[in-house]
Coordinates of C-alpha atoms in Angstrom, one line a residue:
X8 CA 58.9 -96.7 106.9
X9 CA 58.1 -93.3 106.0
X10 CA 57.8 -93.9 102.2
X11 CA 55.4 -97.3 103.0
X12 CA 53.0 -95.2 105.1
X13 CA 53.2 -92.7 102.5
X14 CA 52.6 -95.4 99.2
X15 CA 48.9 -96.8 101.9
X16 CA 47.7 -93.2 101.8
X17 CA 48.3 -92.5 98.5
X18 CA 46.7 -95.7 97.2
X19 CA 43.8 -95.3 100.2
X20 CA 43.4 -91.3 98.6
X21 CA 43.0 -93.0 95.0
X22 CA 40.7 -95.6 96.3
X23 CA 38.5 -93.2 97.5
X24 CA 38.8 -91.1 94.7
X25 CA 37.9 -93.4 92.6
X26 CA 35.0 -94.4 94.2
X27 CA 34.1 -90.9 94.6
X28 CA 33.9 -91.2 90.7
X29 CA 32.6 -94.1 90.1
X30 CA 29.5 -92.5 92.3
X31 CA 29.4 -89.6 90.6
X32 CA 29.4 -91.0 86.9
X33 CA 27.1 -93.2 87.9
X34 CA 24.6 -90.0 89.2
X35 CA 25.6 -88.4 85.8
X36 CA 24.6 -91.4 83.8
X37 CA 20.8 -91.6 85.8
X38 CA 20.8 -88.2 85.0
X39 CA 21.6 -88.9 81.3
X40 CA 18.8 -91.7 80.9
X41 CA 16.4 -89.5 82.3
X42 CA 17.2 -86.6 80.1
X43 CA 17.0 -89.3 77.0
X44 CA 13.3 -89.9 78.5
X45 CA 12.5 -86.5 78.7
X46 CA 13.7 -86.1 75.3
X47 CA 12.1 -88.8 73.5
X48 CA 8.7 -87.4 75.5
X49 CA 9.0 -84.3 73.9
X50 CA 10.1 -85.8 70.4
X51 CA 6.6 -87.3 70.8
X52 CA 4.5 -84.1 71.9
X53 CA 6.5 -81.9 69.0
X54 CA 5.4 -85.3 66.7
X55 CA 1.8 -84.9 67.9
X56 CA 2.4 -81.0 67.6
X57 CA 3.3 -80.8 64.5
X58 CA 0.4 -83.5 63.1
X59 CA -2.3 -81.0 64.9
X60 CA -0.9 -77.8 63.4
X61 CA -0.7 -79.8 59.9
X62 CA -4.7 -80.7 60.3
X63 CA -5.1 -77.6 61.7
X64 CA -4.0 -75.7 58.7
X65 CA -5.4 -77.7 56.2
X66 CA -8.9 -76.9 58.0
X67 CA -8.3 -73.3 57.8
X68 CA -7.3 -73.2 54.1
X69 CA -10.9 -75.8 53.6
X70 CA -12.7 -72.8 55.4
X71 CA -10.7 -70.2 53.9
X72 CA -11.8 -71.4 50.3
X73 CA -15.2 -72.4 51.4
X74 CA -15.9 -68.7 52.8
X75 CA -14.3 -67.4 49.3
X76 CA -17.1 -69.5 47.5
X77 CA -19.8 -68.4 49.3
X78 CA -18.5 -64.7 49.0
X79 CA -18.3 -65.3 45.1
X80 CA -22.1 -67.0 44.9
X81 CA -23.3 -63.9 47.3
X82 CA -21.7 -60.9 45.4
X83 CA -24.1 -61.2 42.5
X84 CA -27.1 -60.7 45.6
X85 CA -24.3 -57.2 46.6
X86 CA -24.1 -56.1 42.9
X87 CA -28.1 -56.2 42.4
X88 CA -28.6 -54.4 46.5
X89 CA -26.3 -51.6 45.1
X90 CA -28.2 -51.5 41.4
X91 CA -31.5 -51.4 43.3
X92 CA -30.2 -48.3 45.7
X93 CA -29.1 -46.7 42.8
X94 CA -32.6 -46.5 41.3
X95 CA -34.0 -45.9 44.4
X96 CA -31.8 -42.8 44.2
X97 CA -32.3 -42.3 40.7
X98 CA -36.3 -42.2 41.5
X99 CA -36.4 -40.2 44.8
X100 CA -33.6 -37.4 42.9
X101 CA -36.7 -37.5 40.1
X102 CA -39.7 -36.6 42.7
X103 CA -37.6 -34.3 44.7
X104 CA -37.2 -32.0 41.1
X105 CA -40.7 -32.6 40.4
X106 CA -42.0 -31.4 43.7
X107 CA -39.6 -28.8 43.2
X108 CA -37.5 -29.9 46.2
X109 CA -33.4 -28.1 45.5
X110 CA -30.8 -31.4 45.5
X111 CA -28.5 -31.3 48.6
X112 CA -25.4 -29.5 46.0
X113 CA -28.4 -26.9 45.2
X114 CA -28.9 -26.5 48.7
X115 CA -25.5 -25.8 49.5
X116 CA -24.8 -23.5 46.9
X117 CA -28.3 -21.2 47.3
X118 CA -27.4 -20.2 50.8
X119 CA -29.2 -19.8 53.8
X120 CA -31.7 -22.8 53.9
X121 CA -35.2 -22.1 52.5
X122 CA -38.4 -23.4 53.5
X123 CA -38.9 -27.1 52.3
X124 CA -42.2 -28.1 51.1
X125 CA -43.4 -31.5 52.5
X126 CA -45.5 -34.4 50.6
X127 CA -47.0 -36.7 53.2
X128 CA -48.5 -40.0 51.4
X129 CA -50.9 -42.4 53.3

């Protein structure tokens, strides 16, 4: 008698535990379908991503070359401000020794600063 009541709650322990797994593989396999949603969603935003990032890039280097073209029509307009400063110079250097105004290195190396004589044009 002891052994029969023994064999019913053995088999009415693995009756439960089975079902006790059966519930819980069945949360883990919900769980498992949702995760292979979530991971097909972000498949599809790292898709879209990645498409973006592609256009994106692709705009840059448009603008990137762009700029580089306009910087290579522009640098003759540079070369000719720096060629007109430079005779500019070239011409104020030539009426500062004609109105007998010392150069900024003559300056220096006379000394103590000596009356400057002013031109005033109208």
């Amino acid at each position: 008698m002891v052994i029969q009541i023994s064999i019913a709650v053995t088999a009415i322990a693995f009756a439960g535990l089975a079902v006790y797994l059966i519930l819980t593989l069945r949360k883990g396999m919900t769980t498992l379908g949702e995760t292979n949603k979530t991971l097909a969603e972000v498949r599809n935003a790292v898709h879209g991503l990645t498409q973006e990032a592609s256009q994106l890039i692709r705009n840059a280097n448009q603008v990137t070359r762009d700029v580089k073209g306009k910087m290579r029509t522009i640098d003759p307009l540079f070369e000719s401000a720096h060629d007109v400063g430079e005779v500019i110079q070239t011409v104020t250097d030539s009426v500062k020794k004609a109105a007998g105004i010392p150069s900024v290195p003559e300056r220096i190396a006379s000394g103590p600063e000596t009356p400057q004589l002013r031109v005033k044009v109208k």
